Coordinates of C-alpha atoms in Angstrom, one line a residue:
X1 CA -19.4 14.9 25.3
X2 CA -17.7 11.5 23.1
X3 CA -16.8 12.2 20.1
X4 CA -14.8 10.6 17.4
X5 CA -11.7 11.2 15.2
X6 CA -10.5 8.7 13.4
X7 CA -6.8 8.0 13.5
X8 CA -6.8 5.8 9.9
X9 CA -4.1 7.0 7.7
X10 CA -6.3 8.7 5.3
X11 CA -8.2 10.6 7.6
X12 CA -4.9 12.0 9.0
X13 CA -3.7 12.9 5.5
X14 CA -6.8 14.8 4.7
X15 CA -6.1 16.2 8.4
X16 CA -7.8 14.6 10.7
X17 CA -5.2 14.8 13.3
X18 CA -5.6 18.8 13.3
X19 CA -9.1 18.7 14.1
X20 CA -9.0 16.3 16.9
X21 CA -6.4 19.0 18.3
X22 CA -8.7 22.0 17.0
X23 CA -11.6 20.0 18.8
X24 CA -10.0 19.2 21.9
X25 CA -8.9 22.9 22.2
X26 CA -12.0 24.6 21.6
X27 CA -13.9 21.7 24.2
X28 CA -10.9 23.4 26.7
X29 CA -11.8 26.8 25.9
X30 CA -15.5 26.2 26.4
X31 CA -15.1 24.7 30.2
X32 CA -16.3 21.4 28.5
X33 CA -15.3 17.7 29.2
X34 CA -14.7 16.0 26.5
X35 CA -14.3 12.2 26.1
X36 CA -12.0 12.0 22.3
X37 CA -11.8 8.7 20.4
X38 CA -9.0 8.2 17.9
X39 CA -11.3 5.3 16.0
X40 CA -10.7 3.4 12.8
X41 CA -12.6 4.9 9.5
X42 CA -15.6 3.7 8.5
X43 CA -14.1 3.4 5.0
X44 CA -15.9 6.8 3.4
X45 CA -12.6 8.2 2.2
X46 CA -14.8 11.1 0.2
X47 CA -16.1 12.2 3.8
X48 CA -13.0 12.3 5.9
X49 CA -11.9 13.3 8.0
X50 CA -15.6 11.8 9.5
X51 CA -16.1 13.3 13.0
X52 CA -19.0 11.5 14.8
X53 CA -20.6 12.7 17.8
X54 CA -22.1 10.0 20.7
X55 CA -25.7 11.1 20.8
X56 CA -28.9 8.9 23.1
X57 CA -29.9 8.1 19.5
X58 CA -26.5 6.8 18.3
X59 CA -23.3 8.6 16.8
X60 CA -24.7 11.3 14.6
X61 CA -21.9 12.4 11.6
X62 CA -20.3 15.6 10.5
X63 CA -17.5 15.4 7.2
X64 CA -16.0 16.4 6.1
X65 CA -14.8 19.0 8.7
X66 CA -11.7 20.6 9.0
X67 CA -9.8 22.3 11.8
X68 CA -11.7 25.9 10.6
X69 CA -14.7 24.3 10.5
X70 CA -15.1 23.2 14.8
X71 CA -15.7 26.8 16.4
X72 CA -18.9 26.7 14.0
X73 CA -19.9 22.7 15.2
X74 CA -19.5 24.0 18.9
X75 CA -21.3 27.2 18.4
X76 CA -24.1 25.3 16.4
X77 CA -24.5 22.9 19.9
X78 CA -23.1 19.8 17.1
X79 CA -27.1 19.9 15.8
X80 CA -28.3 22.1 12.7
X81 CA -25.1 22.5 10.7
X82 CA -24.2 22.1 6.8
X83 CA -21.6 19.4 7.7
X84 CA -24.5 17.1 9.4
X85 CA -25.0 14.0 8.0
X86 CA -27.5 12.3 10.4
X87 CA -27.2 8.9 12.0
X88 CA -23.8 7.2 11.1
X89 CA -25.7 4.0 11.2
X90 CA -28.3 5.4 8.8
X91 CA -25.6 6.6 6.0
X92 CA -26.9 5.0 2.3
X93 CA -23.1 3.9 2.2
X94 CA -23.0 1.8 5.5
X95 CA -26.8 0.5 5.1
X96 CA -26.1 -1.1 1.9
X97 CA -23.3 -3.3 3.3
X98 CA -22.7 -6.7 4.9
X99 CA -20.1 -5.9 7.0
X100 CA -18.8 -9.0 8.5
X101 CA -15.2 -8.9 8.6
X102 CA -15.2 -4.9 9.2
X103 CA -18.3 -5.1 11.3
X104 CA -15.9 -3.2 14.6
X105 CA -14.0 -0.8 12.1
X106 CA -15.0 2.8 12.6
X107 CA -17.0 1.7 15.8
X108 CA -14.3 1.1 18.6
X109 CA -11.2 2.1 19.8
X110 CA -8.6 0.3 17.8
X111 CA -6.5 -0.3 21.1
X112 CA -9.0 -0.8 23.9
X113 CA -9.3 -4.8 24.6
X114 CA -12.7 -3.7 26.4
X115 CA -14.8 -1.8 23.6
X116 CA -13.2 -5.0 21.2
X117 CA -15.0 -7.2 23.9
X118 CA -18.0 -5.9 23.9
X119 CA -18.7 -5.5 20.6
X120 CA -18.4 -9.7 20.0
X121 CA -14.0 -9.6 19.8
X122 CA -12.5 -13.0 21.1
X123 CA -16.1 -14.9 21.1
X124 CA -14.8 -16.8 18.3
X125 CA -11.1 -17.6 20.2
X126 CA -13.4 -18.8 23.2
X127 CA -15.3 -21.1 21.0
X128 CA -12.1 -22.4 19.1
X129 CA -9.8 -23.2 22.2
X130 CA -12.8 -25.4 23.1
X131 CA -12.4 -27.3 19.7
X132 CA -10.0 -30.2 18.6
X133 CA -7.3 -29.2 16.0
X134 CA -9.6 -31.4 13.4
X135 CA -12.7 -29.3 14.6
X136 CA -11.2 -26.2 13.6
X137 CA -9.8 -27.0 10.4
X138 CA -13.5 -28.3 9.3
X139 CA -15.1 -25.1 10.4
X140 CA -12.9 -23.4 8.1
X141 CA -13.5 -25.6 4.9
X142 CA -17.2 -25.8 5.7
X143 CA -17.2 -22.0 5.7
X144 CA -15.8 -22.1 1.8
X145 CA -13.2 -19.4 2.9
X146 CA -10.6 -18.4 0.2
X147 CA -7.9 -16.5 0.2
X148 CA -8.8 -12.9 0.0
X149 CA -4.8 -11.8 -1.3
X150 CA -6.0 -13.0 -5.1
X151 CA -5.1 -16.6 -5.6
X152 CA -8.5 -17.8 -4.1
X153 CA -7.3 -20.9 -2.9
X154 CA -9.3 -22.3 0.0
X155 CA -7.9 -21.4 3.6
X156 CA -9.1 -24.7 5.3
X157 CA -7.2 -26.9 3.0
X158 CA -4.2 -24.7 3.0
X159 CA -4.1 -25.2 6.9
X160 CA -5.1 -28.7 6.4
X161 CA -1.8 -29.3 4.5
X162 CA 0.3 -27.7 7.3
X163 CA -1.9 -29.5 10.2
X164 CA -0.6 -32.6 8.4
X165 CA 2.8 -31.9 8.7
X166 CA 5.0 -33.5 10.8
X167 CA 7.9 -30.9 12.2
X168 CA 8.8 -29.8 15.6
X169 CA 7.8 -26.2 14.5
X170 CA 5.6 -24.7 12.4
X171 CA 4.4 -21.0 11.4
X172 CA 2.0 -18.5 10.7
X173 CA 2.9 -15.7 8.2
X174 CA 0.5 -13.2 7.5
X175 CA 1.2 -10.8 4.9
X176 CA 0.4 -7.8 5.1
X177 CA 2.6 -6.5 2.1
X178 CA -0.5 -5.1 0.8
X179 CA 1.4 -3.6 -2.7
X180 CA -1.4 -2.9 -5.3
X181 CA -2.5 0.0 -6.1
X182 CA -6.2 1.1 -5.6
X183 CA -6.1 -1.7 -2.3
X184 CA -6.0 -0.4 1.6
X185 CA -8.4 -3.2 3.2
X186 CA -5.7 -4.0 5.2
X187 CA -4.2 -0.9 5.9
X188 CA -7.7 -0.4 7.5
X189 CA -7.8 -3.3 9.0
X190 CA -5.0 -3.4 11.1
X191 CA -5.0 0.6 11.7
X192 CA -9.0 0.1 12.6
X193 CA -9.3 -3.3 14.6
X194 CA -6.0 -4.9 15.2
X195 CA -7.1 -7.4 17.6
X196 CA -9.0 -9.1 14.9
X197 CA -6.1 -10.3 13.2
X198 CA -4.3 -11.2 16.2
X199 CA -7.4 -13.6 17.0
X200 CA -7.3 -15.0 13.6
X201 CA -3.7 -15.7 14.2
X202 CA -4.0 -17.6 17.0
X203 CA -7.1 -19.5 15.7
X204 CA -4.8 -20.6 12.7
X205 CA -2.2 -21.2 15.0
X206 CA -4.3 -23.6 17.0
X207 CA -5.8 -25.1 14.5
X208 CA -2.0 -26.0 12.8
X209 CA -0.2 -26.9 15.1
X210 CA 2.0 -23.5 15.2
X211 CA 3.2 -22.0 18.0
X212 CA 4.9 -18.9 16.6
X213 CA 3.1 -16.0 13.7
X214 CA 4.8 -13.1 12.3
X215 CA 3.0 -10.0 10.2
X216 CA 4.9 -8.9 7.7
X217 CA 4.3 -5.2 6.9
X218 CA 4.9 -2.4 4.4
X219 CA 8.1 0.2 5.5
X220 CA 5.1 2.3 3.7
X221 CA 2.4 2.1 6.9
X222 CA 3.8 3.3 9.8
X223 CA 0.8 4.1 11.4
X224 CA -0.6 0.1 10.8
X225 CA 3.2 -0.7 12.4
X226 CA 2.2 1.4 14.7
X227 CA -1.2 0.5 15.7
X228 CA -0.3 -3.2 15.4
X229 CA 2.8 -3.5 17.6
X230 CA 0.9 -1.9 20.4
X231 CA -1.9 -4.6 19.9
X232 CA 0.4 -7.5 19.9
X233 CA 1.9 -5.9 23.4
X234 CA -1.9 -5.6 24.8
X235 CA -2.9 -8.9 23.9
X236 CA -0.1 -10.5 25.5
X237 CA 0.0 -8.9 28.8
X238 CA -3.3 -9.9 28.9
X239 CA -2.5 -13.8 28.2
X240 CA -4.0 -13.7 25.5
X241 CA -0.7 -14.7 23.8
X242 CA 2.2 -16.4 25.2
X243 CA 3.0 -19.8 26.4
X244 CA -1.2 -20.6 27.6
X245 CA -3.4 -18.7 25.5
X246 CA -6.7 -17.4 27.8
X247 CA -5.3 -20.0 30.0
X248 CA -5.7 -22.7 28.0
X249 CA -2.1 -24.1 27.9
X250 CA -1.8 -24.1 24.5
X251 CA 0.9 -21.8 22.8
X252 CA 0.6 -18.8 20.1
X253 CA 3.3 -16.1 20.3
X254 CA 3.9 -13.0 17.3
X255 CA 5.6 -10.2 16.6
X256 CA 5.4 -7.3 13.4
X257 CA 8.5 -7.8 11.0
X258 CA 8.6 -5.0 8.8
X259 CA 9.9 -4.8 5.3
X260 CA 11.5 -2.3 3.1
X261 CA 8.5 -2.5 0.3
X262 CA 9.5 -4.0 -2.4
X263 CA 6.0 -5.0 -4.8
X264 CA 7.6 -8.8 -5.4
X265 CA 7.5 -9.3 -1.6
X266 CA 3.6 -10.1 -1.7
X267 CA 4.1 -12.8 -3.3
X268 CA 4.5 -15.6 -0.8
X269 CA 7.8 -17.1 -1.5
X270 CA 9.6 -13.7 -2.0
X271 CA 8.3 -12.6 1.6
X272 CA 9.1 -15.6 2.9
X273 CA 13.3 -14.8 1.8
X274 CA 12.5 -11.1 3.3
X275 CA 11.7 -12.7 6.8
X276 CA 14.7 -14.7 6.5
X277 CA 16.8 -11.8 6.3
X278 CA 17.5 -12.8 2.9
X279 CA 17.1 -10.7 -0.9
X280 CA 13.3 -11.0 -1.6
X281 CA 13.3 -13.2 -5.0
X282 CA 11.2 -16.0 -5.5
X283 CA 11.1 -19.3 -4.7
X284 CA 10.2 -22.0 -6.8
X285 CA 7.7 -24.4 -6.6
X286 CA 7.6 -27.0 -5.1
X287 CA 8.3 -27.7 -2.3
X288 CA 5.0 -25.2 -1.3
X289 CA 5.5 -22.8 2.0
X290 CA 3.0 -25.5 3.9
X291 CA 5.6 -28.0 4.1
X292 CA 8.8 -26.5 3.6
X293 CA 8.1 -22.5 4.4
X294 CA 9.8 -20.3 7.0
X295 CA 13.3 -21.6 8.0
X296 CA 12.4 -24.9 6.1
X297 CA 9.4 -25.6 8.6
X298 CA 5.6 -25.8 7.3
X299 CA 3.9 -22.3 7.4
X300 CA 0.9 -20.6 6.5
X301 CA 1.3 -17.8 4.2
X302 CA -2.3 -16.0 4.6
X303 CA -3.4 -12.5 3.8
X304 CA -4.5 -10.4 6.4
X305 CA -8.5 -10.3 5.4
X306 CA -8.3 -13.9 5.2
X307 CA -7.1 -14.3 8.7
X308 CA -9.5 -11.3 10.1
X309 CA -12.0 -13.8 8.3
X310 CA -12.0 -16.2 10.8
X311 CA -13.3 -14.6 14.2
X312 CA -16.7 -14.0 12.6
X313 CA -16.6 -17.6 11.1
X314 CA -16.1 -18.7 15.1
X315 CA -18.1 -16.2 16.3
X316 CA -21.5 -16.9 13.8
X317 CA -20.5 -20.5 12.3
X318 CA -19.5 -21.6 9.5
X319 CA -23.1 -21.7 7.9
X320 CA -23.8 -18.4 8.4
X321 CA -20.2 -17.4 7.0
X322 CA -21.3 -19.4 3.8
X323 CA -25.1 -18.1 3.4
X324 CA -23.2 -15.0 1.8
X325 CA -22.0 -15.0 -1.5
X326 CA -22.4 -17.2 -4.9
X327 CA -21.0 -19.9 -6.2
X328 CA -17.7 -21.2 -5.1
X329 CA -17.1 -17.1 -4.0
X330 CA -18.2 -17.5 -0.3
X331 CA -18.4 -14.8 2.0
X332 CA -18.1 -11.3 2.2
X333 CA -15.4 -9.3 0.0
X334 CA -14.1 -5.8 1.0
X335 CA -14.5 -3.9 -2.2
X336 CA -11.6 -0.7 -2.3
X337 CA -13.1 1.8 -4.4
X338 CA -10.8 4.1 -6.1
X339 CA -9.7 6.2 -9.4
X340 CA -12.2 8.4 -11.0
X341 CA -14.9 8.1 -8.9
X342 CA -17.3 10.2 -7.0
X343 CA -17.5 7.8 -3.5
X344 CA -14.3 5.8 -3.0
X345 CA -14.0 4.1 -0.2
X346 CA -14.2 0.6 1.4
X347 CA -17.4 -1.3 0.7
X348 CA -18.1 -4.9 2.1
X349 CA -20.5 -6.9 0.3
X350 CA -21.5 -10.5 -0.4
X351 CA -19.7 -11.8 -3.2
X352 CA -21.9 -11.7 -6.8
X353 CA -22.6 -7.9 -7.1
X354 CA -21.9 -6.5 -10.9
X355 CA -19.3 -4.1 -12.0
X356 CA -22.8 -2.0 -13.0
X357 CA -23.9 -2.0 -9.1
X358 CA -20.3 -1.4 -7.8
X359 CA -18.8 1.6 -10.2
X360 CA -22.4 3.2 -11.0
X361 CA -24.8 2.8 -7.5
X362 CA -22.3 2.3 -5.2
X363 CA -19.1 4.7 -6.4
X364 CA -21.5 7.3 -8.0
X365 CA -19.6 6.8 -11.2
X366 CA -17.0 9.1 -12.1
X367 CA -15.6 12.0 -10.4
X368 CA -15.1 14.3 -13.5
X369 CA -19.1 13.6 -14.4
X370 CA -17.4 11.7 -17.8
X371 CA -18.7 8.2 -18.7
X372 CA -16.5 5.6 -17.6
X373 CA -14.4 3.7 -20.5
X374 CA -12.1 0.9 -18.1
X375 CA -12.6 -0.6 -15.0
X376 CA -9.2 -2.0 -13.6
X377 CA -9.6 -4.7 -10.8
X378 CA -7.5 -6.5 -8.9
X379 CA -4.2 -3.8 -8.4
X380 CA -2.1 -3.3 -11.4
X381 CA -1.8 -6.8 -12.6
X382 CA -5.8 -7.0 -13.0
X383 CA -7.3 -6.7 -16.4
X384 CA -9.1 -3.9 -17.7
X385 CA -12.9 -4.3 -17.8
X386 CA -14.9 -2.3 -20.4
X387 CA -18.6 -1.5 -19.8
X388 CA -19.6 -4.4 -21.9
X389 CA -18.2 -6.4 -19.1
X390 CA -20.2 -4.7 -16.3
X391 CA -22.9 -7.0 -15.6
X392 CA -19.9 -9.7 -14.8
X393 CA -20.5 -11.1 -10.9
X394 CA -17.8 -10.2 -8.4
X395 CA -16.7 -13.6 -7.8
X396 CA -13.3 -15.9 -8.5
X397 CA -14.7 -18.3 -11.4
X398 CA -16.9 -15.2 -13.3
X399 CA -13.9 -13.1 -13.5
X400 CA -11.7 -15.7 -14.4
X401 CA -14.0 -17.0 -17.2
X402 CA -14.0 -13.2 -18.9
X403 CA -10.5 -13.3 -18.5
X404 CA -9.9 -11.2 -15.5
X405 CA -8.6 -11.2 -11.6
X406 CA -10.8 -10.8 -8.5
X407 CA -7.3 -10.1 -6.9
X408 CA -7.3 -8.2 -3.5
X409 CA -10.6 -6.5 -5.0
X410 CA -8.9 -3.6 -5.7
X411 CA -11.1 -1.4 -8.5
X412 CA -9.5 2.0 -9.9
X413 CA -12.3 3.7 -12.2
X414 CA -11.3 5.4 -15.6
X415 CA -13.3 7.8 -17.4
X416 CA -13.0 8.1 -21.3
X417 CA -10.2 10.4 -21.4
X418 CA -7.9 7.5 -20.5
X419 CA -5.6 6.1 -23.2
X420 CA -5.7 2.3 -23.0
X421 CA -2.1 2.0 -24.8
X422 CA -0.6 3.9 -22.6
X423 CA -2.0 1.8 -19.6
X424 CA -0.8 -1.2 -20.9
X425 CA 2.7 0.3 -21.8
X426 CA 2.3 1.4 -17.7
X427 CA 1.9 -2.6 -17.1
X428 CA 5.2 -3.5 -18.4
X429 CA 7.0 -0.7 -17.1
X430 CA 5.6 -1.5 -13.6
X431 CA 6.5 -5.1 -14.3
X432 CA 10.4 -4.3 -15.5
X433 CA 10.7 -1.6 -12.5
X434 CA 9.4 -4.4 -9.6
X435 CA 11.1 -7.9 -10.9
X436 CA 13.2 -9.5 -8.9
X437 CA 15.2 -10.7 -11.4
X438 CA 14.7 -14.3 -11.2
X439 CA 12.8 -15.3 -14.0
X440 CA 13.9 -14.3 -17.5
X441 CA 9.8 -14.1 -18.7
X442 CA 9.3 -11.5 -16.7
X443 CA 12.8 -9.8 -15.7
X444 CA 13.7 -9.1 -20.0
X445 CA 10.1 -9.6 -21.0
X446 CA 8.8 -7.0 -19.3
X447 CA 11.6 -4.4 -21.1
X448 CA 11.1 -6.2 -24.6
X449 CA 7.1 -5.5 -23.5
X450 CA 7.8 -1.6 -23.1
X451 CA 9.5 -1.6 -26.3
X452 CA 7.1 -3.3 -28.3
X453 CA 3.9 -1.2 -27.1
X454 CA 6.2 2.1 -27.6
X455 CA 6.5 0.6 -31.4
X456 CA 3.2 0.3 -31.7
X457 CA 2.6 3.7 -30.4
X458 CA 4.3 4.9 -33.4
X459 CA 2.1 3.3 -35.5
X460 CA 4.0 0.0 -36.0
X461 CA 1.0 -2.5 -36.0
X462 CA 2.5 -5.1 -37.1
X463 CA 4.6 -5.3 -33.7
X464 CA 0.7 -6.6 -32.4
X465 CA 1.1 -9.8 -32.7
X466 CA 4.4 -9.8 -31.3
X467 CA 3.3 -8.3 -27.9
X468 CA 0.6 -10.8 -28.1
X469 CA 3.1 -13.5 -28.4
X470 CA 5.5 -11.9 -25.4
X471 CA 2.3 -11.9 -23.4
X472 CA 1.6 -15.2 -24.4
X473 CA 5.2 -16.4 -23.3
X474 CA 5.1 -14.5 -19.6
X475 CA 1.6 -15.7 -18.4
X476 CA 3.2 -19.2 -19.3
X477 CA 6.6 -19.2 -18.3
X478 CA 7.4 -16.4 -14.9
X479 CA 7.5 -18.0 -12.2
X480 CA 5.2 -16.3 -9.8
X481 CA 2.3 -13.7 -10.4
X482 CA 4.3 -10.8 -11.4
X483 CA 5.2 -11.1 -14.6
X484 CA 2.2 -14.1 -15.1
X485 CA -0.2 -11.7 -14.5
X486 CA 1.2 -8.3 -16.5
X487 CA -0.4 -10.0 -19.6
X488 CA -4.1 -9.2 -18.1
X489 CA -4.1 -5.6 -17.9
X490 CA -2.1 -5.1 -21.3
X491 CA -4.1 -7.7 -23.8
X492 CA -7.2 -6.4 -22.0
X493 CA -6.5 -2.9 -23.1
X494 CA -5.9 -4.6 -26.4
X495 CA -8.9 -6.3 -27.2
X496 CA -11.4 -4.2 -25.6
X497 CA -9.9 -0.8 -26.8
X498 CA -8.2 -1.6 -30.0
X499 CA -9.0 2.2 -31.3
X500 CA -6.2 3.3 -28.5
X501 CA -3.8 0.9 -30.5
X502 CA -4.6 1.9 -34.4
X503 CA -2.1 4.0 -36.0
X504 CA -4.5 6.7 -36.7
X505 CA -4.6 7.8 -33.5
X506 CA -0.7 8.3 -33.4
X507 CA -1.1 10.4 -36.7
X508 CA -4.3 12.1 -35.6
X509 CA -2.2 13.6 -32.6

């Protein structure tokens, strides 16, 4: 008997950890061997803790179950019981997907090199050490690969620049300071198939030049540190980091740096102080981190789903990479569902599905059975989406052009109940709270910001077109995303919902 548990972070906080105990006891009590699997998630949130059972016709699912629910699964021979959900493979929620980046998370044992193996792990490493440096770099642009972390800009000429560079060292920085709310792709990435990332490293690092990568996570996942310091140990006692990569006498070393989670330290610059040892404020601009990044040396500052990007781009091509999507939005996104919704989860799709598809097909619309009024994407800096906006693609340029942020591809759902003002008074709080300080747009603006949304909450609308002037004034003047991007979420809420701003509403409550 196989069966699988998985060990992702929010299976184990909906308890998955007690039924893999409750399971392995009762398998014990019953005289029967049993062959448990501490596996990624396959991203169903609403149906975890997911148990999956290793069937001749494939892994059939159960979820969710709890610990009081196994003596029933065992008794019922794991067949006809109200937790059965069929063929794992077969699930609506997993046939609807294009899972290309995630296509191992759920399926193998996060730290067995084997079962990464065989299901397709280092093909695309092989293929690469065989490639020149210039090779590698134009698979990557010819793929149309962007970064996946929200500014979209494309990985291949990122790397290009630090390629370039002349220096006697050079970097790669992943971040995995994964800070918005609603987002947990990476979390689930590096919790689910760690290995990935390590082979995207060392891809980048070949490709570059650098001989030295760091992943810079969140104080907030100890289980991802966990996971992922055990995978960099793996991979390099079996060569496959160190001074000859699989033997091929080229170098790629890393290690996990962890940081105490401050919001500003996903932006680039700010984690690039952090690393140093130093306070996490930003830099400015330029010189840019590929020429003058880590320790004053050229890096590569990628997001994690960017970098676990690039072994399927090895693996399948470039072309077959950039077959998916529309546009200049190549590719597959990994869509975090979240909020108000009846099915949250991950979803990986080709970019150019609507808002429609994604909140009402795919998430089931809202939780509490109440129409949806906002859409938030892109964490707490993205704008806020009304329905009228719904049949918007999911891609960089469509969003941008209805004045909104693909970001991470973080979506929290919102039913009608929610009060738009307040949600934008929530965006300059969040703004003021996480500042480093540096800029004065952001660090005062962001308290003027609070104070001018609590004035019109009072039912001061003439103090409108002053917060439309502050916003005006931060998207222009901060120096990174923090406070340039607060203004989306609160003039959205502004002009799509100006009811939740008119002074009757104050007077009405």
């Amino acid at each position: 008997m196989k069966i699988y548990v998985p060990r992702d972070a929010a299976a184990k906080a909906l308890g998955a950890d007690e039924v893999a105990a409750a399971i392995e006891a009762e398998a014990a009590r019953r005289g029967l061997p049993l062959t448990l699997v501490r596996n990624g998630s396959r991203g169903m949130v609403w149906l975890e803790p997911l148990v999956e059972l290793q069937t001749e016709a494939g892994r059939v699912a159960f979820g969710p179950v709890t610990a009081a629910d196994v003596p029933g699964l065992f008794e019922a021979d794991w067949k006809r019981h109200p937790l059965a959900l069929g063929l794992t493979e077969e699930l609506p929620w997993l046939m609807m997907q294009t899972r290309l980046t995630f296509a191992r998370c759920g399926i193998t044992d996060p730290l067995c090199l084997e079962d990464y193996e065989a299901h397709g792990g280092f093909e695309g490493l092989h293929r690469a050490i065989a490639m020149s440096r210039a090779e590698i770099l134009q698979e990557v642009i010819d793929s149309g690969l962007r970064g996946r972390g929200g500014a979209g800009f494309p990985t291949g000429i990122k790397w290009k620049t630090v390629s370039e560079a002349e220096a006697s060292q050079k970097y790669i920085v992943c971040n995995a300071d994964e800070g918005d709310s609603g987002t947990f792709a990476d979390r689930m990435i590096m919790e689910g198939d760690p290995f990935t990332l390590i082979e995207g490293m060392t891809i980048a690092g070949l490709a570059t030049g650098a001989t030295r990568g760091y992943v810079y996570m969140r104080s907030e996942y100890p289980d991802a540190v966990e996971v992922m310091v055990e995978a960099v140990r793996i991979a390099r006692a079996h060569g496959l980091l160190g001074p000859s990569v699989m033997g091929s006498g080229r170098a790629f070393d890393m290690e996990i740096r962890v940081g105490a989670g401050a919001y500003v330290c996903g932006e680039e610059t700010s984690l690039l102080n952090s690393l140093e040892g130093k306070r996490g404020v930003v830099r400015a601009k330029p010189p840019l981190p590929a020429l003058e990044g880590f320790l004053g040396k050229p890096t590569v500052v990628n997001n994690v789903i960017s970098l676990a990007s690039i072994p399927v781009i090895f693996q399948k091509g470039a072309a077959y990479y950039r077959d998916f999507g529309l546009g200049r939005s190549r590719g597959t996104i990994p869509l975090q569902i979240a909020g108000n919704v009846k099915r949250g989860g991950l979803f990986e799709i080709a970019f150019g599905m609507s808002l429609s598809q994604i909140v009402d097909d795919i998430a089931g619309g809202t939780a509490s059975g109440r129409p949806v009024k906002a859409v938030q994407v892109g964490g707490p800096l993205g704008a806020y989406f009304p329905r009228a906006l719904f049949d918007t693609p999911f891609c960089y340029e469509e969003f941008a052009g209805a004045e909104g942020l693909v970001g991470h591809a973080g979506i929290v759902v919102f039913d009608d109940t929610a009060d738009m003002l307040k949600q934008a008074r929530f965006a300059m709080e969040f703004c003021a709270i996480e500042s480093c300080g540096k800029c004065t747009p952001c660090r005062i603006g962001a308290v003027r910001g609070m104070e001018t949304v609590d004035r019109i909450a009072r039912g001061d609308t003439a103090a409108i077109p002053l917060l439309t002037d502050l916003c005006a004034t931060m998207k222009s003047g901060s120096l990174c995303a923090l406070g340039g991007f607060t203004p989306y979420p609160v003039m959205s809420a502004l002009t799509h919902f100006p009811d939740d701003f008119a002074p009757m509403k104050e007077a009405a409550e």
